[in-house]
Amino acid sequence: MVKNAIYFVKPELFDLIRNQDGKWDDKKDRPLVCVLESDEIDGLYYAIPLGNLAHRDEKARKRIQRYLDIPEEKIESCFYHIGKTTVHSIFFISDIIPITDEYIDRPLINLYAKRAHIIKNKTLIAEIERKALRILAYEKNYPNYFRQNITATKNALIKELKESKKSQ
């Protein structure tokens, strides 16, 4: 995976999340942006799901804006971010998930560059990383706090990576 690149993932990743008693009921072929590489083990990354802001009705936009308006010291202020990717996107930061290359289906292709689309806006990247790191720090203090069971999924992926390295 390339940091800040946007990918589509295999449905098996969502099965893995559900097998760890996590919730993932999104049926869309939703892109995710790779935002962080884990320092726990090589090959483990964290990705954030993206949505198109234009696809949200007024009620949904107001709900997201309420979270964006929460004071920065509260963890809920990190749940979402809005920024430009190929369109005005919603970053569902509180839905961050651990991931490995095994679960990548394909990149989102940048039609001009003819390769994976990589977010290059340094201000956007810094803010997404800041919020993602806060969510992961909260998760570290309260394992499996978020509905996707980040800690359990991460541990399952670490086990897979270690088993894969043994068989090589």
CSV table of N, CA and C in Angstrom, one decimal:
chain,number,residue,atom,x,y,z
A,1,MET,N,0.8,-1.2,0.0
A,1,MET,CA,0.0,0.0,0.0
A,1,MET,C,0.9,1.2,0.0
A,2,VAL,N,0.4,2.3,-0.6
A,2,VAL,CA,1.1,3.5,-0.6
A,2,VAL,C,0.3,4.5,0.3
A,3,LYS,N,1.0,5.2,1.2
A,3,LYS,CA,0.4,6.1,2.1
A,3,LYS,C,-0.3,7.2,1.3
A,4,ASN,N,-1.5,7.6,1.7
A,4,ASN,CA,-2.3,8.6,1.1
A,4,ASN,C,-3.0,8.2,-0.2
A,5,ALA,N,-2.8,7.0,-0.6
A,5,ALA,CA,-3.4,6.5,-1.9
A,5,ALA,C,-4.8,6.0,-1.5
A,6,ILE,N,-5.7,6.0,-2.5
A,6,ILE,CA,-7.1,5.6,-2.3
A,6,ILE,C,-7.3,4.2,-3.0
A,7,TYR,N,-7.9,3.3,-2.2
A,7,TYR,CA,-8.1,1.9,-2.7
A,7,TYR,C,-9.6,1.5,-2.5
A,8,PHE,N,-9.9,0.4,-3.2
A,8,PHE,CA,-11.1,-0.3,-2.9
A,8,PHE,C,-10.6,-1.6,-2.3
A,9,VAL,N,-11.4,-2.2,-1.4
A,9,VAL,CA,-11.0,-3.4,-0.7
A,9,VAL,C,-11.9,-4.6,-1.0
A,10,LYS,N,-11.3,-5.7,-0.7
A,10,LYS,CA,-12.1,-7.0,-0.9
A,10,LYS,C,-13.1,-7.1,0.2
A,11,PRO,N,-14.2,-7.7,-0.1
A,11,PRO,CA,-15.3,-7.9,0.9
A,11,PRO,C,-14.8,-8.8,2.1
A,12,GLU,N,-13.7,-9.6,1.8
A,12,GLU,CA,-13.2,-10.5,2.9
A,12,GLU,C,-12.7,-9.6,4.1
A,13,LEU,N,-12.3,-8.4,3.9
A,13,LEU,CA,-11.9,-7.6,5.0
A,13,LEU,C,-13.1,-7.3,5.9
A,14,PHE,N,-14.2,-7.1,5.4
A,14,PHE,CA,-15.4,-6.8,6.2
A,14,PHE,C,-15.9,-8.1,6.9
A,15,ASP,N,-15.7,-9.2,6.2
A,15,ASP,CA,-16.0,-10.5,6.9
A,15,ASP,C,-15.0,-10.7,8.1
A,16,LEU,N,-13.8,-10.3,7.9
A,16,LEU,CA,-12.8,-10.4,9.0
A,16,LEU,C,-13.2,-9.5,10.2
A,17,ILE,N,-13.7,-8.3,9.9
A,17,ILE,CA,-14.1,-7.4,10.9
A,17,ILE,C,-15.3,-8.0,11.7
A,18,ARG,N,-16.3,-8.5,10.9
A,18,ARG,CA,-17.5,-9.1,11.5
A,18,ARG,C,-17.1,-10.4,12.3
A,19,ASN,N,-16.1,-11.1,11.9
A,19,ASN,CA,-15.6,-12.3,12.6
A,19,ASN,C,-14.9,-11.9,13.9
A,20,GLN,N,-14.6,-10.7,14.1
A,20,GLN,CA,-14.0,-10.2,15.4
A,20,GLN,C,-15.1,-9.5,16.2
A,21,ASP,N,-16.3,-9.8,15.9
A,21,ASP,CA,-17.5,-9.2,16.5
A,21,ASP,C,-17.6,-7.7,16.3
A,22,GLY,N,-17.0,-7.2,15.2
A,22,GLY,CA,-17.1,-5.8,14.8
A,22,GLY,C,-18.3,-5.7,13.9
A,23,LYS,N,-18.7,-4.4,13.8
A,23,LYS,CA,-19.8,-4.1,12.9
A,23,LYS,C,-19.3,-3.4,11.6
A,24,TRP,N,-19.7,-4.0,10.5
A,24,TRP,CA,-19.5,-3.3,9.2
A,24,TRP,C,-20.6,-3.7,8.3
A,25,ASP,N,-21.6,-2.8,8.2
A,25,ASP,CA,-22.8,-3.1,7.5
A,25,ASP,C,-22.9,-2.3,6.2
A,26,ASP,N,-21.8,-1.6,5.8
A,26,ASP,CA,-21.8,-0.8,4.6
A,26,ASP,C,-21.7,-1.7,3.4
A,27,LYS,N,-22.7,-1.6,2.6
A,27,LYS,CA,-22.8,-2.5,1.4
A,27,LYS,C,-22.2,-1.9,0.2
A,28,LYS,N,-21.8,-0.6,0.3
A,28,LYS,CA,-21.2,0.1,-0.9
A,28,LYS,C,-19.8,-0.3,-1.2
A,29,ASP,N,-19.4,-0.2,-2.4
A,29,ASP,CA,-18.0,-0.4,-2.8
A,29,ASP,C,-17.3,0.9,-2.5
A,30,ARG,N,-17.1,1.1,-1.3
A,30,ARG,CA,-16.6,2.4,-0.8
A,30,ARG,C,-15.0,2.5,-0.8
A,31,PRO,N,-14.5,3.6,-1.3
A,31,PRO,CA,-13.0,3.7,-1.3
A,31,PRO,C,-12.5,4.0,0.1
A,32,LEU,N,-11.3,3.7,0.4
A,32,LEU,CA,-10.6,3.9,1.6
A,32,LEU,C,-9.3,4.6,1.3
A,33,VAL,N,-8.9,5.5,2.1
A,33,VAL,CA,-7.5,6.1,2.0
A,33,VAL,C,-6.6,5.6,3.0
A,34,CYS,N,-5.4,5.1,2.6
A,34,CYS,CA,-4.4,4.6,3.5
A,34,CYS,C,-3.8,5.8,4.2
A,35,VAL,N,-3.9,5.9,5.5
A,35,VAL,CA,-3.4,7.1,6.2
A,35,VAL,C,-2.2,6.9,7.1
A,36,LEU,N,-2.1,5.7,7.6
A,36,LEU,CA,-1.0,5.5,8.5
A,36,LEU,C,-0.4,4.1,8.3
A,37,GLU,N,0.9,3.9,8.5
A,37,GLU,CA,1.5,2.6,8.6
A,37,GLU,C,1.8,2.3,10.0
A,38,SER,N,1.4,1.1,10.4
A,38,SER,CA,1.6,0.7,11.8
A,38,SER,C,3.1,0.6,12.2
A,39,ASP,N,3.4,0.9,13.4
A,39,ASP,CA,4.8,0.7,13.9
A,39,ASP,C,4.9,-0.6,14.7
A,40,GLU,N,3.8,-1.4,14.7
A,40,GLU,CA,3.8,-2.6,15.4
A,40,GLU,C,4.4,-3.8,14.6
A,41,ILE,N,4.1,-3.8,13.3
A,41,ILE,CA,4.6,-4.8,12.4
A,41,ILE,C,4.6,-4.3,10.9
A,42,ASP,N,5.5,-4.7,10.2
A,42,ASP,CA,5.6,-4.4,8.8
A,42,ASP,C,4.4,-5.0,8.0
A,43,GLY,N,3.8,-4.1,7.2
A,43,GLY,CA,2.7,-4.6,6.3
A,43,GLY,C,1.3,-4.3,6.9
A,44,LEU,N,1.3,-3.7,8.1
A,44,LEU,CA,0.0,-3.3,8.7
A,44,LEU,C,-0.2,-1.8,8.5
A,45,TYR,N,-1.4,-1.5,8.0
A,45,TYR,CA,-1.7,-0.1,7.7
A,45,TYR,C,-3.1,0.3,8.4
A,46,TYR,N,-3.4,1.5,8.3
A,46,TYR,CA,-4.7,2.0,8.8
A,46,TYR,C,-5.3,2.8,7.6
A,47,ALA,N,-6.6,2.5,7.4
A,47,ALA,CA,-7.3,3.2,6.3
A,47,ALA,C,-8.6,3.7,6.7
A,48,ILE,N,-9.0,4.8,6.1
A,48,ILE,CA,-10.2,5.5,6.5
A,48,ILE,C,-11.2,5.5,5.3
A,49,PRO,N,-12.4,5.1,5.5
A,49,PRO,CA,-13.5,5.1,4.5
A,49,PRO,C,-13.8,6.5,4.0
A,50,LEU,N,-14.1,6.6,2.8
A,50,LEU,CA,-14.5,7.9,2.2
A,50,LEU,C,-15.9,7.9,1.7
A,51,GLY,N,-16.6,9.0,1.7
A,51,GLY,CA,-17.9,9.2,1.1
A,51,GLY,C,-18.0,10.5,0.3
A,52,ASN,N,-18.9,10.6,-0.6
A,52,ASN,CA,-19.0,11.8,-1.4
A,52,ASN,C,-20.0,12.7,-0.7
A,53,LEU,N,-19.6,13.9,-0.4
A,53,LEU,CA,-20.4,14.8,0.3
A,53,LEU,C,-21.7,15.2,-0.5
A,54,ALA,N,-21.5,15.2,-1.8
A,54,ALA,CA,-22.7,15.5,-2.7
A,54,ALA,C,-23.8,14.5,-2.6
A,55,HIS,N,-23.5,13.3,-2.1
A,55,HIS,CA,-24.5,12.2,-2.0
A,55,HIS,C,-25.3,12.3,-0.7
A,56,ARG,N,-25.0,13.3,0.2
A,56,ARG,CA,-25.6,13.4,1.4
A,56,ARG,C,-26.7,14.4,1.4
A,57,ASP,N,-27.9,14.1,2.0
A,57,ASP,CA,-28.9,15.1,2.1
A,57,ASP,C,-28.6,16.1,3.1
A,58,GLU,N,-29.5,17.1,3.3
A,58,GLU,CA,-29.3,18.2,4.2
A,58,GLU,C,-29.2,17.7,5.7
A,59,LYS,N,-30.0,16.7,6.0
A,59,LYS,CA,-30.0,16.2,7.4
A,59,LYS,C,-28.7,15.5,7.7
A,60,ALA,N,-28.1,14.8,6.7
A,60,ALA,CA,-26.8,14.1,7.0
A,60,ALA,C,-25.7,15.1,7.0
A,61,ARG,N,-25.8,16.2,6.2
A,61,ARG,CA,-24.8,17.2,6.2
A,61,ARG,C,-24.8,18.0,7.6
A,62,LYS,N,-25.9,18.2,8.1
A,62,LYS,CA,-26.0,18.9,9.4
A,62,LYS,C,-25.5,18.0,10.5
A,63,ARG,N,-25.8,16.7,10.4
A,63,ARG,CA,-25.3,15.8,11.4
A,63,ARG,C,-23.7,15.8,11.4
A,64,ILE,N,-23.1,15.7,10.3
A,64,ILE,CA,-21.7,15.7,10.2
A,64,ILE,C,-21.1,17.1,10.6
A,65,GLN,N,-21.8,18.2,10.3
A,65,GLN,CA,-21.3,19.5,10.7
A,65,GLN,C,-21.4,19.6,12.2
A,66,ARG,N,-22.4,19.0,12.9
A,66,ARG,CA,-22.4,19.1,14.3
A,66,ARG,C,-21.2,18.4,14.9
A,67,TYR,N,-20.7,17.3,14.4
A,67,TYR,CA,-19.5,16.7,14.8
A,67,TYR,C,-18.2,17.6,14.6
A,68,LEU,N,-18.2,18.2,13.4
A,68,LEU,CA,-17.1,19.1,13.1
A,68,LEU,C,-17.0,20.3,14.0
A,69,ASP,N,-18.2,20.7,14.5
A,69,ASP,CA,-18.2,21.9,15.4
A,69,ASP,C,-17.9,21.6,16.9
A,70,ILE,N,-17.8,20.3,17.2
A,70,ILE,CA,-17.5,19.9,18.6
A,70,ILE,C,-16.1,20.5,19.0
A,71,PRO,N,-15.9,21.0,20.2
A,71,PRO,CA,-14.6,21.4,20.6
A,71,PRO,C,-13.5,20.4,20.4
A,72,GLU,N,-12.4,20.8,20.0
A,72,GLU,CA,-11.3,20.0,19.6
A,72,GLU,C,-10.8,19.0,20.7
A,73,GLU,N,-11.0,19.4,22.0
A,73,GLU,CA,-10.5,18.5,23.1
A,73,GLU,C,-11.3,17.3,23.2
A,74,LYS,N,-12.5,17.2,22.6
A,74,LYS,CA,-13.4,16.1,22.7
A,74,LYS,C,-13.1,15.1,21.5
A,75,ILE,N,-13.1,13.8,21.9
A,75,ILE,CA,-12.8,12.8,20.8
A,75,ILE,C,-13.8,12.8,19.7
A,76,GLU,N,-15.0,13.2,20.0
A,76,GLU,CA,-16.0,13.2,18.9
A,76,GLU,C,-15.7,14.2,17.8
A,77,SER,N,-14.9,15.2,18.1
A,77,SER,CA,-14.5,16.2,17.1
A,77,SER,C,-13.6,15.5,16.0
A,78,CYS,N,-13.1,14.3,16.3
A,78,CYS,CA,-12.3,13.6,15.3
A,78,CYS,C,-13.0,12.6,14.5
A,79,PHE,N,-14.3,12.5,14.7
A,79,PHE,CA,-15.1,11.4,14.0
A,79,PHE,C,-15.1,11.6,12.5
A,80,TYR,N,-15.2,12.8,12.0
A,80,TYR,CA,-15.3,13.1,10.6
A,80,TYR,C,-14.3,14.2,10.1
A,81,HIS,N,-14.1,14.3,8.8
A,81,HIS,CA,-13.4,15.4,8.3
A,81,HIS,C,-14.0,15.6,6.8
A,82,ILE,N,-14.0,16.8,6.4
A,82,ILE,CA,-14.4,17.0,5.0
A,82,ILE,C,-13.2,17.6,4.2
A,83,GLY,N,-12.9,17.1,3.1
A,83,GLY,CA,-11.8,17.6,2.3
A,83,GLY,C,-11.9,17.1,0.8
A,84,LYS,N,-11.1,17.7,0.0
A,84,LYS,CA,-11.2,17.4,-1.4
A,84,LYS,C,-10.2,16.2,-1.8
A,85,THR,N,-10.8,15.2,-2.4
A,85,THR,CA,-10.0,14.1,-3.0
A,85,THR,C,-10.2,14.3,-4.5
A,86,THR,N,-10.9,13.4,-5.1
A,86,THR,CA,-11.3,13.7,-6.5
A,86,THR,C,-12.6,14.5,-6.5
A,87,VAL,N,-13.3,14.5,-5.4
A,87,VAL,CA,-14.6,15.3,-5.2
A,87,VAL,C,-14.5,15.8,-3.7
A,88,HIS,N,-15.5,16.5,-3.3
A,88,HIS,CA,-15.6,16.9,-1.9
A,88,HIS,C,-16.0,15.6,-1.1
A,89,SER,N,-15.1,15.2,-0.3
A,89,SER,CA,-15.3,13.9,0.4
A,89,SER,C,-15.5,14.0,1.9
A,90,ILE,N,-16.2,13.1,2.4
A,90,ILE,CA,-16.3,12.9,3.9
A,90,ILE,C,-15.3,11.8,4.2
A,91,PHE,N,-14.5,12.1,5.2
A,91,PHE,CA,-13.5,11.1,5.7
A,91,PHE,C,-14.2,10.6,7.0
A,92,PHE,N,-14.6,9.3,7.0
A,92,PHE,CA,-15.2,8.7,8.2
A,92,PHE,C,-14.1,8.2,9.1
A,93,ILE,N,-13.5,9.1,9.8
A,93,ILE,CA,-12.3,8.8,10.6
A,93,ILE,C,-12.6,7.8,11.7
A,94,SER,N,-13.7,8.0,12.4
A,94,SER,CA,-14.0,7.0,13.5
A,94,SER,C,-14.2,5.6,13.0
A,95,ASP,N,-14.3,5.4,11.7
A,95,ASP,CA,-14.5,4.1,11.1
A,95,ASP,C,-13.1,3.6,10.6
A,96,ILE,N,-12.0,4.1,11.1
A,96,ILE,CA,-10.7,3.7,10.6
A,96,ILE,C,-10.6,2.2,10.9
A,97,ILE,N,-9.9,1.5,9.9
A,97,ILE,CA,-9.7,0.1,10.1
A,97,ILE,C,-8.3,-0.3,9.8
A,98,PRO,N,-7.8,-1.3,10.5
A,98,PRO,CA,-6.5,-1.8,10.1
A,98,PRO,C,-6.6,-2.7,8.8
A,99,ILE,N,-5.6,-2.7,8.0
A,99,ILE,CA,-5.6,-3.4,6.7
A,99,ILE,C,-4.2,-3.8,6.3
A,100,THR,N,-4.2,-4.9,5.5
A,100,THR,CA,-2.9,-5.3,4.8
A,100,THR,C,-3.2,-5.4,3.3
A,101,ASP,N,-2.1,-5.5,2.6
A,101,ASP,CA,-2.1,-5.6,1.1
A,101,ASP,C,-3.0,-6.7,0.7
A,102,GLU,N,-3.1,-7.8,1.5
A,102,GLU,CA,-3.9,-9.0,1.2
A,102,GLU,C,-5.4,-8.6,0.9
A,103,TYR,N,-5.9,-7.5,1.5
A,103,TYR,CA,-7.3,-7.2,1.4
A,103,TYR,C,-7.5,-6.0,0.4
A,104,ILE,N,-6.5,-5.6,-0.4
A,104,ILE,CA,-6.7,-4.6,-1.4
A,104,ILE,C,-7.2,-5.3,-2.7
A,105,ASP,N,-8.3,-4.7,-3.2
A,105,ASP,CA,-8.9,-5.2,-4.4
A,105,ASP,C,-8.2,-4.5,-5.6
A,106,ARG,N,-8.3,-3.1,-5.5
A,106,ARG,CA,-7.7,-2.3,-6.6
A,106,ARG,C,-7.6,-0.9,-6.1
A,107,PRO,N,-6.8,-0.1,-6.8
A,107,PRO,CA,-6.7,1.3,-6.4
A,107,PRO,C,-7.8,2.1,-7.2
A,108,LEU,N,-8.0,3.3,-6.6
A,108,LEU,CA,-8.9,4.3,-7.4
A,108,LEU,C,-7.9,4.9,-8.3
A,109,ILE,N,-8.2,4.8,-9.6
A,109,ILE,CA,-7.3,5.3,-10.6
A,109,ILE,C,-7.5,6.8,-10.9
A,110,ASN,N,-6.4,7.5,-10.9
A,110,ASN,CA,-6.4,8.9,-11.3
A,110,ASN,C,-6.4,8.9,-12.8
A,111,LEU,N,-7.4,9.4,-13.4
A,111,LEU,CA,-7.5,9.4,-14.8
A,111,LEU,C,-6.4,10.2,-15.6
A,112,TYR,N,-5.9,11.2,-14.9
A,112,TYR,CA,-4.9,12.0,-15.6
A,112,TYR,C,-3.5,11.3,-15.5
A,113,ALA,N,-3.2,10.8,-14.3
A,113,ALA,CA,-1.9,10.2,-14.1
A,113,ALA,C,-1.9,8.8,-14.5
A,114,LYS,N,-3.0,8.2,-14.7
A,114,LYS,CA,-3.1,6.7,-15.0
A,114,LYS,C,-2.5,5.8,-14.0
A,115,ARG,N,-2.7,6.2,-12.7
A,115,ARG,CA,-2.2,5.4,-11.6
A,115,ARG,C,-3.1,5.6,-10.4
A,116,ALA,N,-2.7,5.0,-9.3
A,116,ALA,CA,-3.5,5.1,-8.1
A,116,ALA,C,-3.6,6.6,-7.7
A,117,HIS,N,-4.8,7.1,-7.3
A,117,HIS,CA,-4.9,8.4,-6.9
A,117,HIS,C,-4.3,8.6,-5.5
A,118,ILE,N,-3.5,9.6,-5.4
A,118,ILE,CA,-2.8,9.9,-4.1
A,118,ILE,C,-3.2,11.3,-3.7
A,119,ILE,N,-3.6,11.4,-2.4
A,119,ILE,CA,-3.9,12.7,-1.9
A,119,ILE,C,-2.6,13.5,-1.7
A,120,LYS,N,-2.5,14.7,-2.2
A,120,LYS,CA,-1.2,15.4,-2.1
A,120,LYS,C,-1.4,16.7,-1.2
A,121,ASN,N,-2.6,17.1,-0.9
A,121,ASN,CA,-2.8,18.3,-0.1
A,121,ASN,C,-2.2,18.1,1.3
A,122,LYS,N,-1.1,18.7,1.6
A,122,LYS,CA,-0.4,18.5,2.9
A,122,LYS,C,-1.2,18.9,4.1
A,123,THR,N,-2.0,20.0,4.0
A,123,THR,CA,-2.8,20.4,5.1
A,123,THR,C,-3.9,19.4,5.4
A,124,LEU,N,-4.5,18.9,4.3
A,124,LEU,CA,-5.6,17.8,4.5
A,124,LEU,C,-5.0,16.6,5.1
A,125,ILE,N,-3.8,16.2,4.6
A,125,ILE,CA,-3.2,14.9,5.1
A,125,ILE,C,-2.9,15.1,6.6
A,126,ALA,N,-2.3,16.3,7.0
A,126,ALA,CA,-1.9,16.5,8.4
A,126,ALA,C,-3.1,16.4,9.3
A,127,GLU,N,-4.3,17.0,8.8
A,127,GLU,CA,-5.5,17.0,9.7
A,127,GLU,C,-6.1,15.6,9.8
A,128,ILE,N,-6.1,14.9,8.7
A,128,ILE,CA,-6.6,13.5,8.7
A,128,ILE,C,-5.7,12.6,9.7
A,129,GLU,N,-4.4,12.8,9.5
A,129,GLU,CA,-3.5,12.0,10.4
A,129,GLU,C,-3.7,12.4,11.8
A,130,ARG,N,-3.8,13.7,12.1
A,130,ARG,CA,-4.0,14.1,13.5
A,130,ARG,C,-5.2,13.4,14.1
A,131,LYS,N,-6.3,13.5,13.4
A,131,LYS,CA,-7.6,12.9,13.9
A,131,LYS,C,-7.5,11.4,14.0
A,132,ALA,N,-6.9,10.8,13.0
A,132,ALA,CA,-6.7,9.3,13.0
A,132,ALA,C,-5.9,8.9,14.2
A,133,LEU,N,-4.8,9.6,14.5
A,133,LEU,CA,-4.0,9.2,15.6
A,133,LEU,C,-4.7,9.4,16.9
A,134,ARG,N,-5.5,10.4,17.0
A,134,ARG,CA,-6.3,10.6,18.2
A,134,ARG,C,-7.3,9.4,18.4
A,135,ILE,N,-8.0,9.0,17.3
A,135,ILE,CA,-8.9,7.9,17.4
A,135,ILE,C,-8.2,6.6,17.8
A,136,LEU,N,-7.0,6.4,17.2
A,136,LEU,CA,-6.2,5.2,17.6
A,136,LEU,C,-5.7,5.2,19.0
A,137,ALA,N,-5.3,6.4,19.5
A,137,ALA,CA,-4.9,6.5,20.9
A,137,ALA,C,-6.1,6.2,21.8
A,138,TYR,N,-7.2,6.7,21.5
A,138,TYR,CA,-8.4,6.4,22.3
A,138,TYR,C,-8.7,4.9,22.3
A,139,GLU,N,-8.6,4.4,21.1
A,139,GLU,CA,-8.8,2.9,21.0
A,139,GLU,C,-7.8,2.1,21.8
A,140,LYS,N,-6.6,2.6,21.9
A,140,LYS,CA,-5.5,1.9,22.7
A,140,LYS,C,-5.9,1.9,24.2
A,141,ASN,N,-6.5,3.0,24.6
A,141,ASN,CA,-6.9,3.1,26.0
A,141,ASN,C,-8.2,2.4,26.3
A,142,TYR,N,-9.0,2.3,25.3
A,142,TYR,CA,-10.3,1.6,25.4
A,142,TYR,C,-10.5,0.6,24.2
A,143,PRO,N,-9.8,-0.5,24.3
A,143,PRO,CA,-9.8,-1.5,23.2
A,143,PRO,C,-11.2,-1.9,22.7
A,144,ASN,N,-11.4,-1.9,21.4
A,144,ASN,CA,-12.7,-2.3,20.8
A,144,ASN,C,-13.8,-1.3,21.2
A,145,TYR,N,-13.5,-0.1,21.4
A,145,TYR,CA,-14.5,0.9,21.8
A,145,TYR,C,-15.3,1.2,20.5
A,146,PHE,N,-14.7,1.3,19.4
A,146,PHE,CA,-15.4,1.7,18.2
A,146,PHE,C,-16.1,0.5,17.6
A,147,ARG,N,-17.2,0.7,16.9
A,147,ARG,CA,-18.0,-0.4,16.4
A,147,ARG,C,-17.3,-1.5,15.5
A,148,GLN,N,-16.2,-1.1,14.8
A,148,GLN,CA,-15.6,-2.0,14.0
A,148,GLN,C,-14.5,-2.9,14.7
A,149,ASN,N,-14.4,-2.7,16.0
A,149,ASN,CA,-13.5,-3.5,16.8
A,149,ASN,C,-12.1,-3.4,16.3
A,150,ILE,N,-11.5,-2.2,16.3
A,150,ILE,CA,-10.2,-2.0,15.7
A,150,ILE,C,-9.1,-2.9,16.3
A,151,THR,N,-9.1,-3.0,17.6
A,151,THR,CA,-8.1,-3.8,18.3
A,151,THR,C,-8.1,-5.3,17.9
A,152,ALA,N,-9.3,-5.8,18.0
A,152,ALA,CA,-9.5,-7.3,17.6
A,152,ALA,C,-9.1,-7.5,16.2
A,153,THR,N,-9.5,-6.6,15.3
A,153,THR,CA,-9.2,-6.8,13.9
A,153,THR,C,-7.7,-6.6,13.6
A,154,LYS,N,-7.1,-5.7,14.3
A,154,LYS,CA,-5.6,-5.5,14.2
A,154,LYS,C,-4.9,-6.7,14.6
A,155,ASN,N,-5.3,-7.3,15.8
A,155,ASN,CA,-4.7,-8.5,16.3
A,155,ASN,C,-4.8,-9.7,15.3
A,156,ALA,N,-6.0,-9.8,14.7
A,156,ALA,CA,-6.2,-10.9,13.7
A,156,ALA,C,-5.3,-10.7,12.5
A,157,LEU,N,-5.1,-9.4,12.0
A,157,LEU,CA,-4.3,-9.2,10.9
A,157,LEU,C,-2.8,-9.4,11.2
A,158,ILE,N,-2.4,-9.0,12.4
A,158,ILE,CA,-1.0,-9.3,12.9
A,158,ILE,C,-0.8,-10.8,12.9
A,159,LYS,N,-1.7,-11.5,13.4
A,159,LYS,CA,-1.6,-13.0,13.4
A,159,LYS,C,-1.4,-13.5,11.9
A,160,GLU,N,-2.2,-13.0,11.0
A,160,GLU,CA,-2.1,-13.4,9.6
A,160,GLU,C,-0.8,-13.1,9.0
A,161,LEU,N,-0.3,-11.9,9.3
A,161,LEU,CA,1.0,-11.4,8.8
A,161,LEU,C,2.1,-12.3,9.3
A,162,LYS,N,2.1,-12.6,10.6
A,162,LYS,CA,3.1,-13.5,11.2
A,162,LYS,C,3.1,-14.9,10.6
A,163,GLU,N,1.9,-15.5,10.4
A,163,GLU,CA,1.7,-16.8,9.8
A,163,GLU,C,2.2,-16.8,8.3
A,164,SER,N,2.0,-15.7,7.6
A,164,SER,CA,2.4,-15.6,6.2
A,164,SER,C,3.9,-15.5,6.2
A,165,LYS,N,4.6,-14.8,7.1
A,165,LYS,CA,6.0,-14.7,7.1
A,165,LYS,C,6.7,-16.1,7.4
A,166,LYS,N,6.0,-16.9,8.3
A,166,LYS,CA,6.5,-18.2,8.7
A,166,LYS,C,6.5,-19.1,7.4
A,167,SER,N,5.5,-19.0,6.6
A,167,SER,CA,5.3,-19.9,5.5
A,167,SER,C,6.2,-19.5,4.3
A,168,GLN,N,6.8,-18.4,4.3
A,168,GLN,CA,7.6,-17.9,3.2
A,168,GLN,C,9.0,-18.5,3.2
